[in-house]
Amino acid sequence: MNSPILNAQALGLPWPTVDPFLFCVHHDDAYPAGDEHFGPKDSLQGRDLGQDFSRKDGWSMYHGRKVPGFPSHPHRGFETVTIVRQGLIDHSDSIGAAARFGAGDVQWLTAGKGIVHSEMFPLLHGDRPNPLELFQIWLNLPARNKMVEPHFTMFWNEDIPRLALKDDAGRAIDIAVIAGAYPQESAKDAVPMAIPAPPPSSWASDARSDLAIWTIKLAPHAQWTLPAARLSAVRRSLYFFKGKYLQIVGQVLSQHAALELDASQTVIVTNGDDEAELLLLQGKPLDEPVAQQGPFVMNTAQEIRQAIQDFQSTQFGGWPWPDDAPVHGADPKRFERR
């Protein structure tokens, strides 16, 4: 049998992706205590505010000037899936919706024909650090759905199915299933999982996509068998982003890496001496032309020009918030409001 590893790349910023995924980034920021405006108490001197990706002192302001994050910006033609592992995100958008989410929550946003949103990282704790860790994944929309109405869905941490598995030696394997059913025959004593439904226009909602987004945590020396994909012609990426080393079918990975795997093969993953964490993205490719300019992803250059013109003339509905980087107060309670 041929090796299941089709390609391996070192992790950079952003992480490499394959169709139907467009982009994947892992933000892991050690933010300090917050001030009265929910920004960092530490000095911002020496940072290129508005464009700070420096990771100075272990964190960045990104496009934020007072509060870290990404003030109002447009999207058209794709979806964002934001998985927050630590900290909080404040979402605000041009259709008047707002949310505060974090600590395992996931937001799935269909930009469709156009939306403007902000994603701010409020530092609520004034007496201690405010660590933030998240993934943001961009998933392409099929051409037929690129101009659907914008839509966002919250998957609250408590509603995301998780499997607590054991290998033959009793070592723990924990899997969070954000999209795509985990094959039940692969999980001993498994019970049926109620997986949250993706947005209706998403490629993930099409049974032909076999799309999956999982996070995996392996105890030291745990051995996990990654099942083969359910359908053929699926592409699969496995990201090794935390841990000392992994062994995959005899090949040792001593550095964090993005692997493209043959999705038709079962793959045995053996962890090293430390706890390890992985992200899996898979799906059947859309196999459609991709034209992208910044936050717009369409199929042709003419559609990109139209997207820019539409945004300039309509602002995708305008911005109903008092500033371009709204923060939703001091109460840490998670919520969504439409």
mmCIF file of C-alpha atoms in Angstrom:
data_model
loop_
_atom_site.group_PDB
_atom_site.id
_atom_site.type_symbol
_atom_site.label_atom_id
_atom_site.label_comp_id
_atom_site.label_asym_id
_atom_site.label_seq_id
_atom_site.Cartn_x
_atom_site.Cartn_y
_atom_site.Cartn_z
ATOM 1 C CA MET A 1 0.000 0.000 0.000
ATOM 2 C CA ASN A 2 1.251 3.503 -0.810
ATOM 3 C CA SER A 3 1.984 5.922 2.016
ATOM 4 C CA PRO A 4 -1.165 7.784 3.118
ATOM 5 C CA ILE A 5 0.878 11.015 3.421
ATOM 6 C CA LEU A 6 0.511 12.824 0.093
ATOM 7 C CA ASN A 7 2.157 16.063 1.173
ATOM 8 C CA ALA A 8 3.714 17.570 4.310
ATOM 9 C CA GLN A 9 4.448 21.234 5.012
ATOM 10 C CA ALA A 10 5.687 23.144 8.031
ATOM 11 C CA LEU A 11 3.035 25.231 9.752
ATOM 12 C CA GLY A 12 3.251 28.926 8.949
ATOM 13 C CA LEU A 13 0.764 31.776 9.017
ATOM 14 C CA PRO A 14 -1.736 30.987 7.578
ATOM 15 C CA TRP A 15 -1.798 27.192 7.402
ATOM 16 C CA PRO A 16 -1.964 25.561 3.952
ATOM 17 C CA THR A 17 -5.395 24.324 2.854
ATOM 18 C CA VAL A 18 -6.940 22.362 -0.002
ATOM 19 C CA ASP A 19 -10.268 22.718 -1.853
ATOM 20 C CA PRO A 20 -12.988 23.218 -0.563
ATOM 21 C CA PHE A 21 -11.127 25.097 2.219
ATOM 22 C CA LEU A 22 -9.574 28.459 1.376
ATOM 23 C CA PHE A 23 -7.751 29.525 4.534
ATOM 24 C CA CYS A 24 -6.952 28.368 8.059
ATOM 25 C CA VAL A 25 -5.244 30.398 10.772
ATOM 26 C CA HIS A 26 -4.437 29.576 14.394
ATOM 27 C CA HIS A 27 -4.320 32.595 16.721
ATOM 28 C CA ASP A 28 -2.734 31.838 20.114
ATOM 29 C CA ASP A 29 -2.190 35.097 22.013
ATOM 30 C CA ALA A 30 -0.985 35.544 25.603
ATOM 31 C CA TYR A 31 -2.809 38.815 26.229
ATOM 32 C CA PRO A 32 -2.064 40.676 29.483
ATOM 33 C CA ALA A 33 -4.591 42.086 31.946
ATOM 34 C CA GLY A 34 -7.157 44.440 30.432
ATOM 35 C CA ASP A 35 -7.751 48.136 31.053
ATOM 36 C CA GLU A 36 -11.068 49.958 31.563
ATOM 37 C CA HIS A 37 -11.688 49.896 27.788
ATOM 38 C CA PHE A 38 -11.002 46.112 27.523
ATOM 39 C CA GLY A 39 -7.714 46.680 25.742
ATOM 40 C CA PRO A 40 -4.300 45.619 27.061
ATOM 41 C CA LYS A 41 -2.897 47.399 30.107
ATOM 42 C CA ASP A 42 0.587 46.943 28.681
ATOM 43 C CA SER A 43 2.090 49.706 26.561
ATOM 44 C CA LEU A 44 1.273 49.696 22.849
ATOM 45 C CA GLN A 45 4.383 51.696 22.025
ATOM 46 C CA GLY A 46 6.370 50.273 19.129
ATOM 47 C CA ARG A 47 3.411 48.433 17.605
ATOM 48 C CA ASP A 48 2.110 49.259 14.125
ATOM 49 C CA LEU A 49 -1.429 49.884 15.325
ATOM 50 C CA GLY A 50 -4.017 48.953 12.741
ATOM 51 C CA GLN A 51 -1.650 46.382 11.266
ATOM 52 C CA ASP A 52 0.045 44.693 14.226
ATOM 53 C CA PHE A 53 0.851 41.034 13.605
ATOM 54 C CA SER A 54 4.145 41.290 15.494
ATOM 55 C CA ARG A 55 3.491 38.793 18.330
ATOM 56 C CA LYS A 56 5.576 41.149 20.478
ATOM 57 C CA ASP A 57 5.507 39.793 24.050
ATOM 58 C CA GLY A 58 3.440 36.847 22.749
ATOM 59 C CA TRP A 59 0.459 38.751 21.377
ATOM 60 C CA SER A 60 -0.738 40.994 18.559
ATOM 61 C CA MET A 61 -3.303 43.773 18.227
ATOM 62 C CA TYR A 62 -4.075 42.694 14.625
ATOM 63 C CA HIS A 63 -6.199 45.486 13.103
ATOM 64 C CA GLY A 64 -7.439 46.723 16.483
ATOM 65 C CA ARG A 65 -6.207 50.062 17.855
ATOM 66 C CA LYS A 66 -7.570 49.949 21.423
ATOM 67 C CA VAL A 67 -8.970 46.415 21.678
ATOM 68 C CA PRO A 68 -7.263 43.575 19.811
ATOM 69 C CA GLY A 69 -9.105 42.033 16.897
ATOM 70 C CA PHE A 70 -10.553 42.789 13.510
ATOM 71 C CA PRO A 71 -12.786 45.887 13.238
ATOM 72 C CA SER A 72 -15.529 46.064 10.599
ATOM 73 C CA HIS A 73 -14.597 44.472 7.281
ATOM 74 C CA PRO A 74 -16.617 42.936 4.417
ATOM 75 C CA HIS A 75 -16.943 39.390 3.069
ATOM 76 C CA ARG A 76 -18.693 37.900 0.053
ATOM 77 C CA GLY A 77 -18.856 34.427 -1.465
ATOM 78 C CA PHE A 78 -17.604 32.091 1.290
ATOM 79 C CA GLU A 79 -18.038 31.077 4.942
ATOM 80 C CA THR A 80 -16.009 31.559 8.088
ATOM 81 C CA VAL A 81 -15.906 28.907 10.816
ATOM 82 C CA THR A 82 -14.430 30.319 14.025
ATOM 83 C CA ILE A 83 -13.523 27.871 16.809
ATOM 84 C CA VAL A 84 -12.644 29.620 20.082
ATOM 85 C CA ARG A 85 -10.639 27.475 22.484
ATOM 86 C CA GLN A 86 -9.812 30.153 25.098
ATOM 87 C CA GLY A 87 -10.964 33.732 25.594
ATOM 88 C CA LEU A 88 -13.893 35.590 24.076
ATOM 89 C CA ILE A 89 -14.853 37.107 20.714
ATOM 90 C CA ASP A 90 -17.370 39.907 20.284
ATOM 91 C CA HIS A 91 -19.163 39.672 16.921
ATOM 92 C CA SER A 92 -21.158 42.564 15.386
ATOM 93 C CA ASP A 93 -22.435 42.754 11.809
ATOM 94 C CA SER A 94 -24.212 44.800 9.177
ATOM 95 C CA ILE A 95 -27.497 42.946 9.564
ATOM 96 C CA GLY A 96 -27.641 44.043 13.212
ATOM 97 C CA ALA A 97 -26.672 40.738 14.795
ATOM 98 C CA ALA A 98 -24.315 40.486 17.742
ATOM 99 C CA ALA A 99 -22.745 37.685 19.760
ATOM 100 C CA ARG A 100 -20.208 37.041 22.482
ATOM 101 C CA PHE A 101 -18.734 33.558 22.342
ATOM 102 C CA GLY A 102 -15.730 31.575 23.524
ATOM 103 C CA ALA A 103 -14.436 28.662 25.611
ATOM 104 C CA GLY A 104 -15.199 25.973 23.036
ATOM 105 C CA ASP A 105 -17.975 27.740 21.117
ATOM 106 C CA VAL A 106 -18.041 27.861 17.314
ATOM 107 C CA GLN A 107 -19.516 30.503 15.029
ATOM 108 C CA TRP A 108 -20.350 29.521 11.437
ATOM 109 C CA LEU A 109 -20.963 32.572 9.257
ATOM 110 C CA THR A 110 -22.235 32.402 5.674
ATOM 111 C CA ALA A 111 -21.213 35.671 4.049
ATOM 112 C CA GLY A 112 -23.190 34.914 0.886
ATOM 113 C CA LYS A 113 -23.974 38.009 -1.177
ATOM 114 C CA GLY A 114 -22.254 40.241 1.345
ATOM 115 C CA ILE A 115 -21.874 41.053 5.014
ATOM 116 C CA VAL A 116 -19.732 43.429 7.060
ATOM 117 C CA HIS A 117 -18.701 42.207 10.503
ATOM 118 C CA SER A 118 -16.224 42.883 13.265
ATOM 119 C CA GLU A 119 -14.472 40.329 15.472
ATOM 120 C CA MET A 120 -13.004 41.916 18.591
ATOM 121 C CA PHE A 121 -11.129 40.229 21.440
ATOM 122 C CA PRO A 122 -12.150 42.031 24.670
ATOM 123 C CA LEU A 123 -9.764 41.621 27.594
ATOM 124 C CA LEU A 124 -12.305 41.471 30.419
ATOM 125 C CA HIS A 125 -9.991 40.509 33.262
ATOM 126 C CA GLY A 126 -8.242 43.529 34.738
ATOM 127 C CA ASP A 127 -6.362 41.577 37.412
ATOM 128 C CA ARG A 128 -4.927 38.679 35.434
ATOM 129 C CA PRO A 129 -3.902 37.625 31.906
ATOM 130 C CA ASN A 130 -6.489 37.136 29.138
ATOM 131 C CA PRO A 131 -5.234 34.272 26.947
ATOM 132 C CA LEU A 132 -6.990 33.828 23.594
ATOM 133 C CA GLU A 133 -6.762 30.845 21.267
ATOM 134 C CA LEU A 134 -8.860 30.260 18.180
ATOM 135 C CA PHE A 135 -8.973 28.802 14.699
ATOM 136 C CA GLN A 136 -10.562 30.636 11.816
ATOM 137 C CA ILE A 137 -11.318 28.545 8.760
ATOM 138 C CA TRP A 138 -12.596 29.832 5.433
ATOM 139 C CA LEU A 139 -14.827 27.372 3.561
ATOM 140 C CA ASN A 140 -15.736 28.089 -0.051
ATOM 141 C CA LEU A 141 -19.350 28.304 -1.150
ATOM 142 C CA PRO A 142 -20.564 26.539 -4.302
ATOM 143 C CA ALA A 143 -21.093 28.934 -7.216
ATOM 144 C CA ARG A 144 -24.850 28.433 -6.984
ATOM 145 C CA ASN A 145 -24.851 29.693 -3.368
ATOM 146 C CA LYS A 146 -22.395 32.575 -3.483
ATOM 147 C CA MET A 147 -25.170 35.172 -3.546
ATOM 148 C CA VAL A 148 -27.446 33.730 -0.850
ATOM 149 C CA GLU A 149 -28.592 35.860 2.062
ATOM 150 C CA PRO A 150 -26.026 36.179 4.881
ATOM 151 C CA HIS A 151 -26.577 33.866 7.828
ATOM 152 C CA PHE A 152 -24.792 32.973 11.043
ATOM 153 C CA THR A 153 -25.152 30.005 13.340
ATOM 154 C CA MET A 154 -23.782 29.537 16.848
ATOM 155 C CA PHE A 155 -22.649 26.108 18.011
ATOM 156 C CA TRP A 156 -22.407 26.505 21.770
ATOM 157 C CA ASN A 157 -19.735 24.474 23.509
ATOM 158 C CA GLU A 158 -22.324 22.456 25.419
ATOM 159 C CA ASP A 159 -23.986 21.327 22.161
ATOM 160 C CA ILE A 160 -20.867 20.187 20.290
ATOM 161 C CA PRO A 161 -20.576 16.382 20.419
ATOM 162 C CA ARG A 162 -17.395 15.018 21.929
ATOM 163 C CA LEU A 163 -16.090 11.485 21.959
ATOM 164 C CA ALA A 164 -13.988 10.283 24.890
ATOM 165 C CA LEU A 165 -12.236 7.232 23.458
ATOM 166 C CA LYS A 166 -9.522 4.920 24.784
ATOM 167 C CA ASP A 167 -6.885 3.053 22.834
ATOM 168 C CA ASP A 168 -6.102 -0.598 23.582
ATOM 169 C CA ALA A 169 -3.822 0.460 26.445
ATOM 170 C CA GLY A 170 -6.475 2.709 27.977
ATOM 171 C CA ARG A 171 -4.890 5.998 26.864
ATOM 172 C CA ALA A 172 -7.303 8.873 26.230
ATOM 173 C CA ILE A 173 -8.333 10.176 22.801
ATOM 174 C CA ASP A 174 -10.775 13.106 22.857
ATOM 175 C CA ILE A 175 -12.490 14.231 19.653
ATOM 176 C CA ALA A 176 -14.769 17.253 19.176
ATOM 177 C CA VAL A 177 -16.990 16.863 16.110
ATOM 178 C CA ILE A 178 -17.844 20.310 14.735
ATOM 179 C CA ALA A 179 -18.938 18.998 11.342
ATOM 180 C CA GLY A 180 -19.153 15.547 9.780
ATOM 181 C CA ALA A 181 -20.177 12.458 11.711
ATOM 182 C CA TYR A 182 -17.402 10.417 13.293
ATOM 183 C CA PRO A 183 -17.794 6.812 12.040
ATOM 184 C CA GLN A 184 -19.555 5.022 14.870
ATOM 185 C CA GLU A 185 -17.945 1.678 14.128
ATOM 186 C CA SER A 186 -14.613 3.318 14.940
ATOM 187 C CA ALA A 187 -15.676 4.262 18.456
ATOM 188 C CA LYS A 188 -16.100 1.481 20.991
ATOM 189 C CA ASP A 189 -19.303 1.786 23.012
ATOM 190 C CA ALA A 190 -20.252 4.808 20.909
ATOM 191 C CA VAL A 191 -23.654 6.420 21.241
ATOM 192 C CA PRO A 192 -25.397 8.326 18.441
ATOM 193 C CA MET A 193 -24.216 11.925 18.197
ATOM 194 C CA ALA A 194 -26.485 14.908 17.645
ATOM 195 C CA ILE A 195 -24.226 16.987 15.400
ATOM 196 C CA PRO A 196 -25.274 20.634 14.970
ATOM 197 C CA ALA A 197 -26.525 21.337 11.457
ATOM 198 C CA PRO A 198 -24.321 23.588 9.302
ATOM 199 C CA PRO A 199 -25.941 26.614 7.659
ATOM 200 C CA PRO A 200 -28.386 25.547 4.935
ATOM 201 C CA SER A 201 -26.424 26.963 1.982
ATOM 202 C CA SER A 202 -23.069 25.578 3.117
ATOM 203 C CA TRP A 203 -21.217 22.941 1.114
ATOM 204 C CA ALA A 204 -21.122 21.085 4.455
ATOM 205 C CA SER A 205 -24.924 20.712 4.247
ATOM 206 C CA ASP A 206 -24.658 18.772 0.989
ATOM 207 C CA ALA A 207 -24.442 15.009 1.620
ATOM 208 C CA ARG A 208 -22.055 14.716 -1.345
ATOM 209 C CA SER A 209 -19.394 16.802 0.393
ATOM 210 C CA ASP A 210 -18.410 14.356 3.207
ATOM 211 C CA LEU A 211 -17.143 17.485 4.911
ATOM 212 C CA ALA A 212 -15.628 17.160 8.378
ATOM 213 C CA ILE A 213 -14.065 19.489 10.937
ATOM 214 C CA TRP A 214 -12.716 17.736 14.040
ATOM 215 C CA THR A 215 -10.305 18.636 16.802
ATOM 216 C CA ILE A 216 -8.398 15.754 18.380
ATOM 217 C CA LYS A 217 -6.477 15.536 21.659
ATOM 218 C CA LEU A 218 -4.172 12.576 22.299
ATOM 219 C CA ALA A 219 -2.769 11.575 25.684
ATOM 220 C CA PRO A 220 0.966 10.782 25.773
ATOM 221 C CA HIS A 221 1.704 7.621 23.743
ATOM 222 C CA ALA A 222 -1.959 7.218 22.732
ATOM 223 C CA GLN A 223 -2.627 5.455 19.441
ATOM 224 C CA TRP A 224 -5.544 6.630 17.317
ATOM 225 C CA THR A 225 -6.896 5.095 14.139
ATOM 226 C CA LEU A 226 -8.172 7.784 11.763
ATOM 227 C CA PRO A 227 -10.984 6.138 9.777
ATOM 228 C CA ALA A 228 -11.118 6.355 5.992
ATOM 229 C CA ALA A 229 -13.492 8.955 4.560
ATOM 230 C CA ARG A 230 -17.030 7.844 3.853
ATOM 231 C CA LEU A 231 -17.022 8.865 0.170
ATOM 232 C CA SER A 232 -14.465 8.810 -2.618
ATOM 233 C CA ALA A 233 -12.687 11.856 -4.108
ATOM 234 C CA VAL A 234 -12.433 13.512 -0.697
ATOM 235 C CA ARG A 235 -9.379 15.612 0.251
ATOM 236 C CA ARG A 236 -8.152 15.558 3.834
ATOM 237 C CA SER A 237 -5.741 17.731 5.816
ATOM 238 C CA LEU A 238 -4.459 16.851 9.283
ATOM 239 C CA TYR A 239 -2.689 19.592 11.251
ATOM 240 C CA PHE A 240 -0.298 18.624 14.062
ATOM 241 C CA PHE A 241 -0.048 21.856 16.070
ATOM 242 C CA LYS A 242 0.631 20.895 19.691
ATOM 243 C CA GLY A 243 2.838 18.183 21.097
ATOM 244 C CA LYS A 244 6.425 16.932 20.933
ATOM 245 C CA TYR A 245 6.250 14.449 18.075
ATOM 246 C CA LEU A 246 3.905 12.060 16.265
ATOM 247 C CA GLN A 247 4.366 8.854 14.365
ATOM 248 C CA ILE A 248 2.167 8.185 11.345
ATOM 249 C CA VAL A 249 2.455 4.737 9.792
ATOM 250 C CA GLY A 250 6.076 4.585 10.837
ATOM 251 C CA GLN A 251 7.035 8.138 9.816
ATOM 252 C CA VAL A 252 8.085 10.352 12.732
ATOM 253 C CA LEU A 253 7.031 14.013 12.701
ATOM 254 C CA SER A 254 9.278 15.956 15.061
ATOM 255 C CA GLN A 255 7.954 19.371 13.984
ATOM 256 C CA HIS A 256 4.442 20.750 13.798
ATOM 257 C CA ALA A 257 3.124 20.212 10.290
ATOM 258 C CA ALA A 258 0.200 20.224 7.884
ATOM 259 C CA LEU A 259 -0.309 16.848 6.239
ATOM 260 C CA GLU A 260 -2.432 16.092 3.223
ATOM 261 C CA LEU A 261 -3.565 12.501 3.624
ATOM 262 C CA ASP A 262 -5.060 9.949 1.274
ATOM 263 C CA ALA A 263 -8.618 10.020 2.611
ATOM 264 C CA SER A 264 -9.375 6.553 1.241
ATOM 265 C CA GLN A 265 -6.924 4.974 3.693
ATOM 266 C CA THR A 266 -7.212 4.259 7.391
ATOM 267 C CA VAL A 267 -4.272 5.926 9.151
ATOM 268 C CA ILE A 268 -2.702 4.930 12.475
ATOM 269 C CA VAL A 269 -1.421 7.906 14.487
ATOM 270 C CA THR A 270 0.812 7.261 17.519
ATOM 271 C CA ASN A 271 1.560 10.126 19.877
ATOM 272 C CA GLY A 272 4.896 10.939 21.501
ATOM 273 C CA ASP A 273 5.807 11.794 25.085
ATOM 274 C CA ASP A 274 3.576 14.867 25.551
ATOM 275 C CA GLU A 275 -0.120 15.500 25.043
ATOM 276 C CA ALA A 276 -0.755 16.325 21.366
ATOM 277 C CA GLU A 277 -3.510 18.185 19.545
ATOM 278 C CA LEU A 278 -4.640 17.938 15.936
ATOM 279 C CA LEU A 279 -7.142 19.615 13.639
ATOM 280 C CA LEU A 280 -8.738 17.683 10.782
ATOM 281 C CA LEU A 281 -10.339 19.327 7.740
ATOM 282 C CA GLN A 282 -11.800 17.229 4.956
ATOM 283 C CA GLY A 283 -14.282 17.564 2.145
ATOM 284 C CA LYS A 284 -14.977 16.736 -1.445
ATOM 285 C CA PRO A 285 -13.511 19.511 -3.625
ATOM 286 C CA LEU A 286 -15.895 21.898 -5.322
ATOM 287 C CA ASP A 287 -13.623 21.824 -8.405
ATOM 288 C CA GLU A 288 -14.781 25.299 -9.405
ATOM 289 C CA PRO A 289 -12.697 28.298 -10.479
ATOM 290 C CA VAL A 290 -11.635 30.530 -7.584
ATOM 291 C CA ALA A 291 -11.208 34.275 -8.041
ATOM 292 C CA GLN A 292 -10.197 36.024 -4.841
ATOM 293 C CA GLN A 293 -9.366 39.571 -3.906
ATOM 294 C CA GLY A 294 -8.944 40.069 -0.175
ATOM 295 C CA PRO A 295 -12.274 39.386 1.551
ATOM 296 C CA PHE A 296 -14.178 38.520 -1.646
ATOM 297 C CA VAL A 297 -14.123 34.993 -3.110
ATOM 298 C CA MET A 298 -16.022 34.422 -6.347
ATOM 299 C CA ASN A 299 -15.586 32.365 -9.532
ATOM 300 C CA THR A 300 -14.573 35.036 -12.056
ATOM 301 C CA ALA A 301 -12.670 38.313 -12.161
ATOM 302 C CA GLN A 302 -15.847 40.063 -13.329
ATOM 303 C CA GLU A 303 -17.670 38.828 -10.195
ATOM 304 C CA ILE A 304 -14.859 40.228 -8.052
ATOM 305 C CA ARG A 305 -15.165 43.610 -9.767
ATOM 306 C CA GLN A 306 -18.904 43.501 -9.155
ATOM 307 C CA ALA A 307 -18.354 42.628 -5.480
ATOM 308 C CA ILE A 308 -16.070 45.642 -5.032
ATOM 309 C CA GLN A 309 -18.549 47.908 -6.820
ATOM 310 C CA ASP A 310 -21.477 46.590 -4.764
ATOM 311 C CA PHE A 311 -19.609 47.117 -1.509
ATOM 312 C CA GLN A 312 -18.584 50.646 -2.469
ATOM 313 C CA SER A 313 -22.163 51.565 -3.359
ATOM 314 C CA THR A 314 -24.149 49.712 -0.669
ATOM 315 C CA GLN A 315 -21.692 48.869 2.129
ATOM 316 C CA PHE A 316 -23.597 45.546 2.177
ATOM 317 C CA GLY A 317 -26.396 47.150 4.149
ATOM 318 C CA GLY A 318 -24.433 49.729 6.101
ATOM 319 C CA TRP A 319 -22.984 49.643 9.604
ATOM 320 C CA PRO A 320 -25.532 50.076 12.429
ATOM 321 C CA TRP A 321 -22.950 50.301 15.260
ATOM 322 C CA PRO A 322 -21.540 53.470 16.847
ATOM 323 C CA ASP A 323 -17.945 52.624 15.920
ATOM 324 C CA ASP A 324 -16.089 50.108 13.775
ATOM 325 C CA ALA A 325 -14.928 47.918 16.692
ATOM 326 C CA PRO A 326 -17.865 47.340 19.070
ATOM 327 C CA VAL A 327 -17.288 45.568 22.384
ATOM 328 C CA HIS A 328 -20.248 44.164 24.296
ATOM 329 C CA GLY A 329 -19.553 45.293 27.870
ATOM 330 C CA ALA A 330 -18.022 43.807 30.995
ATOM 331 C CA ASP A 331 -20.415 40.898 31.571
ATOM 332 C CA PRO A 332 -18.618 37.716 30.434
ATOM 333 C CA LYS A 333 -21.895 35.916 29.694
ATOM 334 C CA ARG A 334 -21.989 34.417 26.187
ATOM 335 C CA PHE A 335 -24.971 35.355 24.036
ATOM 336 C CA GLU A 336 -26.294 35.832 20.534
ATOM 337 C CA ARG A 337 -28.728 38.531 19.442
ATOM 338 C CA ARG A 338 -30.227 38.829 15.976
#
